[in-house]
PDB file of C-alpha atoms in Angstrom:
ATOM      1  CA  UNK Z   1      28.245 -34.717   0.184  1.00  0.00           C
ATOM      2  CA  UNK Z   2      29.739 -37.947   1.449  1.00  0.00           C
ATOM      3  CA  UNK Z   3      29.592 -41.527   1.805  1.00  0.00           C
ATOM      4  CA  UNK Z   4      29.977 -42.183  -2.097  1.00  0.00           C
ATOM      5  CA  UNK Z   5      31.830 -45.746  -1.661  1.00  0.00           C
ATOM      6  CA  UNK Z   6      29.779 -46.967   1.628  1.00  0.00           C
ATOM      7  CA  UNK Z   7      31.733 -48.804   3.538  1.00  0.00           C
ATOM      8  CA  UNK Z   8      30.685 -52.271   4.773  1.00  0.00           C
ATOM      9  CA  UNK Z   9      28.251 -52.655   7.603  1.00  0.00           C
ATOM     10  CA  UNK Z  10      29.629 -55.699   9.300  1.00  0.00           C
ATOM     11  CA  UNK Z  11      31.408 -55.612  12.812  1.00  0.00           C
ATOM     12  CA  UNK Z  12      34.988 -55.926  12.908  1.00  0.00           C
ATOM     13  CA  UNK Z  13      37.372 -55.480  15.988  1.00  0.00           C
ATOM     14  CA  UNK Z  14      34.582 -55.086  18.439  1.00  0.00           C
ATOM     15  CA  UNK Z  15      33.617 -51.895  16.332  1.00  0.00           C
ATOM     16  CA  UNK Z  16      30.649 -51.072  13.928  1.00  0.00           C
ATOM     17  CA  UNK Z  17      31.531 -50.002  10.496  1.00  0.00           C
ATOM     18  CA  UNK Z  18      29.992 -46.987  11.151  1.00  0.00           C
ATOM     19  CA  UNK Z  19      32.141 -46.475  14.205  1.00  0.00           C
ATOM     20  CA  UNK Z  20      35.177 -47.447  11.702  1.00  0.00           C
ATOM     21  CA  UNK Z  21      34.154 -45.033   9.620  1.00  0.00           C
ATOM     22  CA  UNK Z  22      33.303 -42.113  12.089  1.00  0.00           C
ATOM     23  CA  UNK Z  23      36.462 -42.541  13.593  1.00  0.00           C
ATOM     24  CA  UNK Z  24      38.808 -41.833  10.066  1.00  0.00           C
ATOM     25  CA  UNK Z  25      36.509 -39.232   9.034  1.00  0.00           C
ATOM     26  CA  UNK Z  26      38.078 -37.837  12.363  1.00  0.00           C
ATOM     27  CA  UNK Z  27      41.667 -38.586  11.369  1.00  0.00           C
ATOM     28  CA  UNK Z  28      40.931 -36.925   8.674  1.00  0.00           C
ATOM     29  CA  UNK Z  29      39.467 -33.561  10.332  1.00  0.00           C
ATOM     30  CA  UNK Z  30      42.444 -33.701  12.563  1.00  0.00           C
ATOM     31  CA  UNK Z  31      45.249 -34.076   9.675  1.00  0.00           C
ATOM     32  CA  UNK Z  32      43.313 -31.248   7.697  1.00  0.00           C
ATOM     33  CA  UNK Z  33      43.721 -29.120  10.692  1.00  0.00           C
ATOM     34  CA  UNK Z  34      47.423 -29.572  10.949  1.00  0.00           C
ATOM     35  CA  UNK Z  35      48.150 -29.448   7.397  1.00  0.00           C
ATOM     36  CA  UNK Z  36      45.999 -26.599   6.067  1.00  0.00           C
ATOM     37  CA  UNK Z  37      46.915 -25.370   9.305  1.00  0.00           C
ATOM     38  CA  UNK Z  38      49.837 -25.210   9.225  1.00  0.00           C
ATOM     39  CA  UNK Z  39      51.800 -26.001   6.001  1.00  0.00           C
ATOM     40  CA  UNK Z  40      48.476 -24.563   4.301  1.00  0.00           C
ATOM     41  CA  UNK Z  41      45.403 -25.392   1.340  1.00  0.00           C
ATOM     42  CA  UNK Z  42      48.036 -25.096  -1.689  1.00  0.00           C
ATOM     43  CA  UNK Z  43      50.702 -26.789  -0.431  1.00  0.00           C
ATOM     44  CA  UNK Z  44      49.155 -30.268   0.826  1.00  0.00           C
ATOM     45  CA  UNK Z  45      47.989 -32.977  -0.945  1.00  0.00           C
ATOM     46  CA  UNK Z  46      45.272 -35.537  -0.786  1.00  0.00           C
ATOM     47  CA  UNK Z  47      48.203 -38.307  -0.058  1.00  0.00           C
ATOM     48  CA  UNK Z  48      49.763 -35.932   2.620  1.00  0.00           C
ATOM     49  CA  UNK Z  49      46.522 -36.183   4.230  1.00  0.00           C
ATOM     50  CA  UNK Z  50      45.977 -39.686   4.066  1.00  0.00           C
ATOM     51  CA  UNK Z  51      49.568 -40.636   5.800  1.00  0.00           C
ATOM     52  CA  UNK Z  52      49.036 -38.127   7.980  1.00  0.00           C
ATOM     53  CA  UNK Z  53      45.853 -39.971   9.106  1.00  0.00           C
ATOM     54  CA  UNK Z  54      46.666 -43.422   8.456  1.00  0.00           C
ATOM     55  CA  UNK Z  55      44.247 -43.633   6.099  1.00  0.00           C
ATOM     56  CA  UNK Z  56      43.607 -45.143   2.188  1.00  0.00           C
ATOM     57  CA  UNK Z  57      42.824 -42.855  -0.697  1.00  0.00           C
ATOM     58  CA  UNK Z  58      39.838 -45.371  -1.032  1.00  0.00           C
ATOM     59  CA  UNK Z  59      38.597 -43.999   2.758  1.00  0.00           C
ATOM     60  CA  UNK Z  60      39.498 -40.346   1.780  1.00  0.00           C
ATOM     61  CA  UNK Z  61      36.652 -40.484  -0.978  1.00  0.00           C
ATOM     62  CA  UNK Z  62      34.448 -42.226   0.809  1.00  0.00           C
ATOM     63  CA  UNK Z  63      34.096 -38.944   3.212  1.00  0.00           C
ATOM     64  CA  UNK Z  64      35.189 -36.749   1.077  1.00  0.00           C
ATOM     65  CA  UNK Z  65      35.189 -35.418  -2.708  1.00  0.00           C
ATOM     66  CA  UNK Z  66      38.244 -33.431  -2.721  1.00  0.00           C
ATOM     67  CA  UNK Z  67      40.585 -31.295  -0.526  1.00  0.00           C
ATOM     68  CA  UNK Z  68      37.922 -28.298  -1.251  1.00  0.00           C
ATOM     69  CA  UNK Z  69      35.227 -30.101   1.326  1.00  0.00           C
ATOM     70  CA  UNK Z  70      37.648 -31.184   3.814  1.00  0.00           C
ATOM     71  CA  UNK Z  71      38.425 -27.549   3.941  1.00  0.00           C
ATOM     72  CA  UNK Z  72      34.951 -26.453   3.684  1.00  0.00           C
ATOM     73  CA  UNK Z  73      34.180 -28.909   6.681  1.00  0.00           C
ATOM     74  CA  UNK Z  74      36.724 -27.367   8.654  1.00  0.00           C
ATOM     75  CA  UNK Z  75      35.627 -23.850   8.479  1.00  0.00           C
ATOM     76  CA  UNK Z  76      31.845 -24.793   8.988  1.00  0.00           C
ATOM     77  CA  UNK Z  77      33.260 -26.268  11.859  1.00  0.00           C
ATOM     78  CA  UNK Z  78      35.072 -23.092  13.300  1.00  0.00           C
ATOM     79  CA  UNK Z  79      31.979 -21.175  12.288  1.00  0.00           C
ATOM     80  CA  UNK Z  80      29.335 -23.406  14.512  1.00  0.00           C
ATOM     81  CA  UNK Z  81      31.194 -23.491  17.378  1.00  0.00           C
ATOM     82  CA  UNK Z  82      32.203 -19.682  17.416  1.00  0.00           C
ATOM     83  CA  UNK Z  83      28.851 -18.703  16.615  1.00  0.00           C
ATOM     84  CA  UNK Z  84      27.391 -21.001  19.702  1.00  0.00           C
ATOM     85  CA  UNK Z  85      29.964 -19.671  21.925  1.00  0.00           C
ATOM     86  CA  UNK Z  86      28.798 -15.978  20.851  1.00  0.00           C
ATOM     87  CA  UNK Z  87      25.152 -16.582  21.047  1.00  0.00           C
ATOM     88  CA  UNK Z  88      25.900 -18.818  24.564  1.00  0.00           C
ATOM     89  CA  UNK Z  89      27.939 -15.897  26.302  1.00  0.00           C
ATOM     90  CA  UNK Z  90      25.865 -13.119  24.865  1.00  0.00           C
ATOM     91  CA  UNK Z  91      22.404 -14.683  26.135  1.00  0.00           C
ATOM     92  CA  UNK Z  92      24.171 -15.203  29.481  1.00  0.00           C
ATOM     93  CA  UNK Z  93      24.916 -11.486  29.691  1.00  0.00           C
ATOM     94  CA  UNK Z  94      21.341 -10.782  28.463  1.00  0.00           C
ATOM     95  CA  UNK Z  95      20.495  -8.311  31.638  1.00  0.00           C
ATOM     96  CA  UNK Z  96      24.094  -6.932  31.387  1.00  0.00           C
ATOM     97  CA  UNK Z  97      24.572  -3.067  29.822  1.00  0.00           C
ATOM     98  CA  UNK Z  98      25.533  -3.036  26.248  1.00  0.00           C
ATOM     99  CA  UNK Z  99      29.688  -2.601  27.250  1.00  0.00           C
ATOM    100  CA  UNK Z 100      29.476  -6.028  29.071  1.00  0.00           C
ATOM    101  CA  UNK Z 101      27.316  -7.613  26.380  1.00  0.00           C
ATOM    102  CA  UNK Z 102      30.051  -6.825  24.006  1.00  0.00           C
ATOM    103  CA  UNK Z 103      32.773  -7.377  25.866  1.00  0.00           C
ATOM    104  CA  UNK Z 104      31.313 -10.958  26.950  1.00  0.00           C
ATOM    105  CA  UNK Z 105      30.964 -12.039  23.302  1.00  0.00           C
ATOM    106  CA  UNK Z 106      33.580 -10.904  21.841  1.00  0.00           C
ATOM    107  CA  UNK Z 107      35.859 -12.437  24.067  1.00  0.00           C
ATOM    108  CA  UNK Z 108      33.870 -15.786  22.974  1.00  0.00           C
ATOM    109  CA  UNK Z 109      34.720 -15.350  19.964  1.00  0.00           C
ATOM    110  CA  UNK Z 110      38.424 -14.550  20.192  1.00  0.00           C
ATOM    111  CA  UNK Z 111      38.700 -17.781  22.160  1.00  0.00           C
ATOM    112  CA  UNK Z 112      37.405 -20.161  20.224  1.00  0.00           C
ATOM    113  CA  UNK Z 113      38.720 -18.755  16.481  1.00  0.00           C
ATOM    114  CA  UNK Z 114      42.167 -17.904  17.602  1.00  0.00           C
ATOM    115  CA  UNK Z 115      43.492 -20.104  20.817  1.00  0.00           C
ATOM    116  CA  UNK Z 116      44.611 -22.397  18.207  1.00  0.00           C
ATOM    117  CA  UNK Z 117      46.426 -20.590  15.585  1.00  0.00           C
ATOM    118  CA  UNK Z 118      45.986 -23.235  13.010  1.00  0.00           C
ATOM    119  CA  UNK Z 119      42.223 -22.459  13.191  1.00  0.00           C
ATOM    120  CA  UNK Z 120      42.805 -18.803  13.196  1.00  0.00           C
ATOM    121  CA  UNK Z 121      44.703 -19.614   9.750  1.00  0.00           C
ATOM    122  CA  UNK Z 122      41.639 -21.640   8.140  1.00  0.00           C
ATOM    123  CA  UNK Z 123      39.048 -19.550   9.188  1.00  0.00           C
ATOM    124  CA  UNK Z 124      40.562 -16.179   8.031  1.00  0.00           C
ATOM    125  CA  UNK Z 125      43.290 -16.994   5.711  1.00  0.00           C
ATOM    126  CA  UNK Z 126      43.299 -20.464   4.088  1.00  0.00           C
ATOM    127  CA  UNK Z 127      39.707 -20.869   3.133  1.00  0.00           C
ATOM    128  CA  UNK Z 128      40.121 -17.467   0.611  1.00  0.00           C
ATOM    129  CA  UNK Z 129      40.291 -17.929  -3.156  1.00  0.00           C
ATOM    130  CA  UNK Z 130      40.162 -21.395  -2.971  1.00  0.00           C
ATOM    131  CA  UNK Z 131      37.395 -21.441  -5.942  1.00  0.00           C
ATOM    132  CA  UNK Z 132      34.091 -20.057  -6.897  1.00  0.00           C
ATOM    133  CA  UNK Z 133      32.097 -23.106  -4.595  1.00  0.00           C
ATOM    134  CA  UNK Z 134      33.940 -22.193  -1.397  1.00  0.00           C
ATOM    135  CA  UNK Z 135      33.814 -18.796  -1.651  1.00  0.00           C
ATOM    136  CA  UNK Z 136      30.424 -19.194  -1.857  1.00  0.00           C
ATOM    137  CA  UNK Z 137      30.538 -20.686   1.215  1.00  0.00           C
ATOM    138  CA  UNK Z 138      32.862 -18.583   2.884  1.00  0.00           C
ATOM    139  CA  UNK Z 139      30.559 -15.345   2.243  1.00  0.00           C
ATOM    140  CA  UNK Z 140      27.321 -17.401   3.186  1.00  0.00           C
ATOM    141  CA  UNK Z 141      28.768 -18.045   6.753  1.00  0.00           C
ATOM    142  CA  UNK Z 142      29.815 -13.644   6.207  1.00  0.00           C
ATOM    143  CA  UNK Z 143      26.191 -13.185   5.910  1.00  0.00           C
ATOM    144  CA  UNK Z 144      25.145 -14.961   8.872  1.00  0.00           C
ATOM    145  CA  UNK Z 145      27.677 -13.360  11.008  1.00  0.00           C
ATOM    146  CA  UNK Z 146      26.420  -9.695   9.389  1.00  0.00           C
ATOM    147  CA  UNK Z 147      22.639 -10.688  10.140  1.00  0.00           C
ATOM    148  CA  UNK Z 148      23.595 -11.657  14.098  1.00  0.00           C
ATOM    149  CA  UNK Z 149      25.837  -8.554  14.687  1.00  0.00           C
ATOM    150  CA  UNK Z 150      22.785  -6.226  12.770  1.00  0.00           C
ATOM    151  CA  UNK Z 151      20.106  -8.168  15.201  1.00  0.00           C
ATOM    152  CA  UNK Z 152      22.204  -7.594  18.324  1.00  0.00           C
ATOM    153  CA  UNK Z 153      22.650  -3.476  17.358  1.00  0.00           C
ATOM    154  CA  UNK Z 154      18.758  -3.646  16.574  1.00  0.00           C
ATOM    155  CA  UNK Z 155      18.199  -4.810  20.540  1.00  0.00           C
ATOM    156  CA  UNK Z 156      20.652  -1.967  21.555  1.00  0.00           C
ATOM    157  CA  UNK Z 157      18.625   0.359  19.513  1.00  0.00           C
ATOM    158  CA  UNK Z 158      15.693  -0.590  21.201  1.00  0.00           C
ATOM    159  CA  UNK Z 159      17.510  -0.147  24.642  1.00  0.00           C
ATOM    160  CA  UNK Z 160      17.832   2.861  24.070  1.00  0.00           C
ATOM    161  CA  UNK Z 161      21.930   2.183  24.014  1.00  0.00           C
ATOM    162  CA  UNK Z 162      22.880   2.414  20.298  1.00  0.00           C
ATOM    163  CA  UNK Z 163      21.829   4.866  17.566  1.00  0.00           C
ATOM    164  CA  UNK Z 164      19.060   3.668  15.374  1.00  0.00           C
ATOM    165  CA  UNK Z 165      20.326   3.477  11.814  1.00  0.00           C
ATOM    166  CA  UNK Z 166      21.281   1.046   9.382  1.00  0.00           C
ATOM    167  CA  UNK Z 167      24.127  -1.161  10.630  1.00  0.00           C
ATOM    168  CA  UNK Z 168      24.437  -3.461   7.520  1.00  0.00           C
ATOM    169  CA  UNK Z 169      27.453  -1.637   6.048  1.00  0.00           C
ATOM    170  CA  UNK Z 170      28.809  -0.845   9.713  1.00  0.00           C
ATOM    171  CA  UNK Z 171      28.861  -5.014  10.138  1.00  0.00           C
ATOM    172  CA  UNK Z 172      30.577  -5.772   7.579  1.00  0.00           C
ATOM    173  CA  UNK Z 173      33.227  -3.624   7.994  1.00  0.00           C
ATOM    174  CA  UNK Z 174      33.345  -4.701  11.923  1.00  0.00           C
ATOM    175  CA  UNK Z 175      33.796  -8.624  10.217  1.00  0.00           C
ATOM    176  CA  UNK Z 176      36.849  -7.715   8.650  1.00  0.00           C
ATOM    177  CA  UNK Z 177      38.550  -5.831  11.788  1.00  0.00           C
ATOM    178  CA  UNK Z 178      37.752  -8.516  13.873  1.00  0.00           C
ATOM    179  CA  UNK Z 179      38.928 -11.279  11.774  1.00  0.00           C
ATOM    180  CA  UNK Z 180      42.066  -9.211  10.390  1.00  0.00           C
ATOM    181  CA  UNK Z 181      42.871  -8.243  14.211  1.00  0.00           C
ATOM    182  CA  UNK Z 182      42.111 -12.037  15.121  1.00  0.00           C
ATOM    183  CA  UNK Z 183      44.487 -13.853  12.679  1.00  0.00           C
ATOM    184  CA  UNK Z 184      47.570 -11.084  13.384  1.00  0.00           C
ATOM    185  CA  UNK Z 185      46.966 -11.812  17.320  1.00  0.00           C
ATOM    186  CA  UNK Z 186      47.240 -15.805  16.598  1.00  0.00           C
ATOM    187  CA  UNK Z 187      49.773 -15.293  13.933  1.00  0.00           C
ATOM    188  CA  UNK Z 188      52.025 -13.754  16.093  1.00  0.00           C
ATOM    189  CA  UNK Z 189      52.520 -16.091  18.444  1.00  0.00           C
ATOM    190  CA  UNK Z 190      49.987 -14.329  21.122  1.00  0.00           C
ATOM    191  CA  UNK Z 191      52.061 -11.707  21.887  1.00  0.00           C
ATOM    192  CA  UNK Z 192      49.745  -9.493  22.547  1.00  0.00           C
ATOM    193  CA  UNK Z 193      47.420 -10.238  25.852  1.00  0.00           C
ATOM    194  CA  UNK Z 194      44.471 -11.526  24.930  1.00  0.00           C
ATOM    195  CA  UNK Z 195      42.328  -9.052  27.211  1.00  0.00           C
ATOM    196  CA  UNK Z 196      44.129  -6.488  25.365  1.00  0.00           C
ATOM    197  CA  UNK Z 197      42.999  -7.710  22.002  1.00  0.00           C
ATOM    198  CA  UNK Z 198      39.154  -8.192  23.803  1.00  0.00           C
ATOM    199  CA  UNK Z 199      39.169  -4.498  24.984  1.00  0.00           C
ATOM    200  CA  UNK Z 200      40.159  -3.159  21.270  1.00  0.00           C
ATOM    201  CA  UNK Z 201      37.482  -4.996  19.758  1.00  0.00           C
ATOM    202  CA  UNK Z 202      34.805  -4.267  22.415  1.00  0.00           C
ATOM    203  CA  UNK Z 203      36.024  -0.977  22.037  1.00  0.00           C
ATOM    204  CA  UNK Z 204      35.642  -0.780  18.009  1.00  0.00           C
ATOM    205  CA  UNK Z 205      32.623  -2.095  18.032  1.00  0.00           C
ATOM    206  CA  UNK Z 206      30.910   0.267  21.232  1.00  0.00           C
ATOM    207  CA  UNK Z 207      32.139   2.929  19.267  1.00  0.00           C
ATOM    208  CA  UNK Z 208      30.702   1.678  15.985  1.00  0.00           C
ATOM    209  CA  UNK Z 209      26.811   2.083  17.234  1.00  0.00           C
ATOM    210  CA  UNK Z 210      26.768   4.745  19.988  1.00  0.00           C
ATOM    211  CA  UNK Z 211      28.827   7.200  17.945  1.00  0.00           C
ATOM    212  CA  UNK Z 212      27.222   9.691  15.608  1.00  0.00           C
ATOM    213  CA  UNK Z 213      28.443   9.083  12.108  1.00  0.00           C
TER     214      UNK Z 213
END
Protein backbone atom coordinates (compact mmCIF):
# COMPACT_ATOMS: atom_id res chain seq x y z
CA UNK A 1 0.00 0.00 0.00
CA UNK A 2 0.94 3.62 -0.52
CA UNK A 3 0.00 7.08 -0.80
CA UNK A 4 -1.21 7.32 2.98
CA UNK A 5 -0.33 11.24 3.37
CA UNK A 6 -1.32 12.35 -0.42
CA UNK A 7 0.62 14.82 -1.40
CA UNK A 8 -0.79 18.07 -2.84
CA UNK A 9 -2.07 18.22 -6.36
CA UNK A 10 -1.03 21.69 -7.33
CA UNK A 11 1.84 22.46 -9.92
CA UNK A 12 5.00 23.61 -8.66
CA UNK A 13 8.35 24.11 -10.63
CA UNK A 14 6.82 23.38 -13.96
CA UNK A 15 6.05 19.82 -12.46
CA UNK A 16 2.75 18.04 -11.37
CA UNK A 17 2.60 16.79 -7.89
CA UNK A 18 2.24 13.60 -9.16
CA UNK A 19 5.39 13.99 -11.20
CA UNK A 20 6.97 15.32 -7.71
CA UNK A 21 5.95 12.50 -6.23
CA UNK A 22 6.82 9.79 -8.92
CA UNK A 23 10.08 11.12 -9.12
CA UNK A 24 11.12 10.55 -4.99
CA UNK A 25 9.37 7.38 -4.97
CA UNK A 26 12.33 6.81 -7.51
CA UNK A 27 15.00 8.24 -5.22
CA UNK A 28 13.82 6.14 -3.05
CA UNK A 29 13.98 2.76 -5.23
CA UNK A 30 17.40 3.86 -6.17
CA UNK A 31 18.80 4.52 -2.43
CA UNK A 32 17.10 1.10 -1.41
CA UNK A 33 19.09 -0.49 -4.09
CA UNK A 34 22.38 0.84 -2.93
CA UNK A 35 21.80 0.45 0.63
CA UNK A 36 20.15 -2.96 0.98
CA UNK A 37 22.44 -3.54 -1.71
CA UNK A 38 25.08 -3.02 -0.55
CA UNK A 39 25.49 -2.20 3.20
CA UNK A 40 22.28 -4.57 3.48
CA UNK A 41 18.25 -4.85 5.10
CA UNK A 42 19.62 -4.90 8.88
CA UNK A 43 22.01 -2.49 8.77
CA UNK A 44 20.16 0.66 7.12
CA UNK A 45 17.77 2.78 8.40
CA UNK A 46 14.72 4.64 7.31
CA UNK A 47 16.88 8.08 7.81
CA UNK A 48 19.85 6.49 5.85
CA UNK A 49 17.45 6.17 3.15
CA UNK A 50 15.98 9.41 3.19
CA UNK A 51 19.57 11.37 2.96
CA UNK A 52 20.53 9.10 0.67
CA UNK A 53 17.59 10.28 -1.51
CA UNK A 54 17.18 13.71 -0.51
CA UNK A 55 14.12 13.06 0.77
CA UNK A 56 11.76 13.88 4.20
CA UNK A 57 10.63 11.14 6.51
CA UNK A 58 7.17 12.83 5.78
CA UNK A 59 7.77 11.68 1.76
CA UNK A 60 9.19 8.25 2.90
CA UNK A 61 5.62 7.38 4.39
CA UNK A 62 3.82 8.77 1.96
CA UNK A 63 5.22 5.82 -0.49
CA UNK A 64 6.01 3.69 1.83
CA UNK A 65 5.02 1.94 5.30
CA UNK A 66 8.28 0.73 6.40
CA UNK A 67 11.72 -0.51 5.19
CA UNK A 68 9.86 -4.11 4.78
CA UNK A 69 7.88 -2.68 1.43
CA UNK A 70 10.65 -0.77 0.06
CA UNK A 71 12.35 -4.08 0.13
CA UNK A 72 9.43 -5.98 -0.96
CA UNK A 73 9.16 -3.41 -3.96
CA UNK A 74 12.54 -4.06 -4.88
CA UNK A 75 12.42 -7.73 -5.23
CA UNK A 76 8.96 -7.64 -7.09
CA UNK A 77 10.86 -5.53 -9.18
CA UNK A 78 13.83 -8.00 -9.92
CA UNK A 79 11.20 -10.69 -10.20
CA UNK A 80 9.03 -8.88 -13.19
CA UNK A 81 11.70 -8.01 -15.15
CA UNK A 82 13.62 -11.44 -14.91
CA UNK A 83 10.58 -13.27 -15.45
CA UNK A 84 9.76 -11.01 -18.80
CA UNK A 85 13.21 -11.42 -19.93
CA UNK A 86 12.75 -15.39 -19.47
CA UNK A 87 9.39 -15.63 -21.01
CA UNK A 88 10.73 -12.86 -23.92
CA UNK A 89 13.94 -14.99 -24.85
CA UNK A 90 12.30 -18.33 -24.38
CA UNK A 91 9.23 -17.47 -26.81
CA UNK A 92 11.87 -16.14 -29.23
CA UNK A 93 13.59 -19.53 -29.25
CA UNK A 94 10.13 -21.19 -29.47
CA UNK A 95 11.14 -23.38 -32.80
CA UNK A 96 14.65 -23.90 -31.26
CA UNK A 97 15.53 -27.71 -29.74
CA UNK A 98 15.13 -27.96 -26.07
CA UNK A 99 19.33 -27.29 -25.45
CA UNK A 100 18.89 -23.81 -27.12
CA UNK A 101 15.58 -23.11 -25.39
CA UNK A 102 17.40 -23.53 -22.19
CA UNK A 103 20.36 -22.13 -22.88
CA UNK A 104 18.49 -18.89 -24.33
CA UNK A 105 16.60 -18.38 -21.05
CA UNK A 106 18.72 -19.04 -18.74
CA UNK A 107 21.16 -16.76 -19.91
CA UNK A 108 18.11 -14.13 -19.54
CA UNK A 109 17.91 -14.72 -16.45
CA UNK A 110 21.53 -14.60 -15.29
CA UNK A 111 21.63 -11.18 -16.92
CA UNK A 112 19.15 -9.42 -15.55
CA UNK A 113 19.37 -10.94 -11.63
CA UNK A 114 23.09 -10.82 -11.40
CA UNK A 115 24.84 -7.99 -13.82
CA UNK A 116 24.32 -5.84 -10.91
CA UNK A 117 25.49 -7.48 -7.85
CA UNK A 118 23.48 -5.35 -5.56
CA UNK A 119 20.38 -6.96 -7.16
CA UNK A 120 21.86 -10.35 -7.05
CA UNK A 121 22.13 -9.55 -3.12
CA UNK A 122 18.27 -8.51 -2.72
CA UNK A 123 16.87 -11.00 -4.72
CA UNK A 124 18.70 -14.04 -3.18
CA UNK A 125 20.11 -12.90 0.02
CA UNK A 126 18.63 -9.76 1.62
CA UNK A 127 14.96 -10.32 1.17
CA UNK A 128 15.33 -13.82 3.57
CA UNK A 129 14.03 -13.80 7.14
CA UNK A 130 13.07 -10.46 7.01
CA UNK A 131 9.52 -11.43 8.73
CA UNK A 132 6.58 -13.65 8.34
CA UNK A 133 4.80 -10.89 5.54
CA UNK A 134 7.83 -10.95 3.24
CA UNK A 135 8.52 -14.29 3.34
CA UNK A 136 5.30 -14.72 2.27
CA UNK A 137 6.10 -12.87 -0.49
CA UNK A 138 9.33 -14.15 -1.23
CA UNK A 139 7.89 -17.89 -1.59
CA UNK A 140 4.78 -16.55 -3.62
CA UNK A 141 7.18 -15.15 -6.36
CA UNK A 142 9.08 -19.21 -5.59
CA UNK A 143 5.84 -20.54 -6.69
CA UNK A 144 5.49 -18.70 -9.77
CA UNK A 145 8.94 -19.39 -10.85
CA UNK A 146 8.20 -23.42 -9.93
CA UNK A 147 4.81 -23.25 -12.01
CA UNK A 148 6.82 -21.60 -15.29
CA UNK A 149 9.85 -24.00 -15.08
CA UNK A 150 7.04 -27.19 -14.52
CA UNK A 151 4.99 -25.64 -17.72
CA UNK A 152 8.14 -25.32 -19.84
CA UNK A 153 9.27 -29.31 -18.90
CA UNK A 154 5.46 -30.15 -19.63
CA UNK A 155 6.06 -28.67 -23.48
CA UNK A 156 9.37 -30.71 -23.58
CA UNK A 157 7.43 -33.68 -22.51
CA UNK A 158 5.15 -33.24 -25.15
CA UNK A 159 8.12 -32.82 -27.67
CA UNK A 160 9.00 -35.71 -27.11
CA UNK A 161 12.48 -34.11 -25.50
CA UNK A 162 12.07 -34.57 -21.70
CA UNK A 163 10.80 -37.52 -19.64
CA UNK A 164 7.22 -37.28 -18.61
CA UNK A 165 7.04 -37.24 -14.83
CA UNK A 166 6.40 -34.98 -12.15
CA UNK A 167 8.82 -32.03 -12.18
CA UNK A 168 7.39 -30.13 -9.11
CA UNK A 169 10.05 -31.36 -6.67
CA UNK A 170 12.78 -31.36 -9.58
CA UNK A 171 11.88 -27.27 -9.84
CA UNK A 172 12.31 -26.46 -6.80
CA UNK A 173 15.40 -27.86 -6.25
CA UNK A 174 16.62 -26.31 -9.82
CA UNK A 175 15.39 -22.63 -7.96
CA UNK A 176 17.81 -22.99 -5.38
CA UNK A 177 20.95 -24.02 -7.71
CA UNK A 178 20.26 -21.36 -9.86
CA UNK A 179 19.85 -18.68 -7.40
CA UNK A 180 22.72 -20.12 -5.00
CA UNK A 181 25.05 -20.39 -8.26
CA UNK A 182 23.70 -16.79 -9.28
CA UNK A 183 24.48 -14.79 -6.08
CA UNK A 184 28.23 -16.66 -5.65
CA UNK A 185 28.89 -15.61 -9.51
CA UNK A 186 27.83 -11.78 -8.62
CA UNK A 187 29.29 -12.02 -5.22
CA UNK A 188 32.49 -12.71 -6.42
CA UNK A 189 33.15 -10.05 -8.34
CA UNK A 190 32.29 -12.01 -11.83
CA UNK A 191 35.11 -13.96 -11.83
CA UNK A 192 33.85 -16.55 -13.37
CA UNK A 193 32.74 -15.96 -17.29
CA UNK A 194 29.43 -15.52 -17.50
CA UNK A 195 28.97 -18.13 -20.49
CA UNK A 196 30.60 -20.41 -18.18
CA UNK A 197 28.07 -19.91 -15.45
CA UNK A 198 25.13 -20.12 -18.55
CA UNK A 199 26.54 -23.53 -19.74
CA UNK A 200 26.46 -25.05 -15.97
CA UNK A 201 23.04 -24.09 -15.52
CA UNK A 202 21.77 -25.09 -19.00
CA UNK A 203 23.59 -28.02 -18.29
CA UNK A 204 21.87 -28.80 -14.71
CA UNK A 205 18.82 -28.23 -15.82
CA UNK A 206 19.04 -30.52 -19.50
CA UNK A 207 20.15 -33.04 -17.29
CA UNK A 208 17.36 -32.57 -14.75
CA UNK A 209 14.42 -33.72 -17.38
CA UNK A 210 16.06 -35.95 -20.03
CA UNK A 211 17.83 -38.10 -17.43
CA UNK A 212 16.21 -41.16 -15.94
CA UNK A 213 15.90 -40.72 -12.22
Amino acid sequence: MTGRNPAPRRSYGGRTAEERRAERRGRLLAAGLELFGTRGYAATSIERLCATASVSTRNFYEEFSGREELLAALHRDINERAAQALAAAYAEAADADLPARVERAVRAFVTVTASDPRWARIAFVEVIGVSAGLERHRLSWRARWEESLVAMAREAVERGEAIDRDYRLTMIAVIGAVNNLVHHWSARDQDIPLDDITAELAHLILAAVTMPR
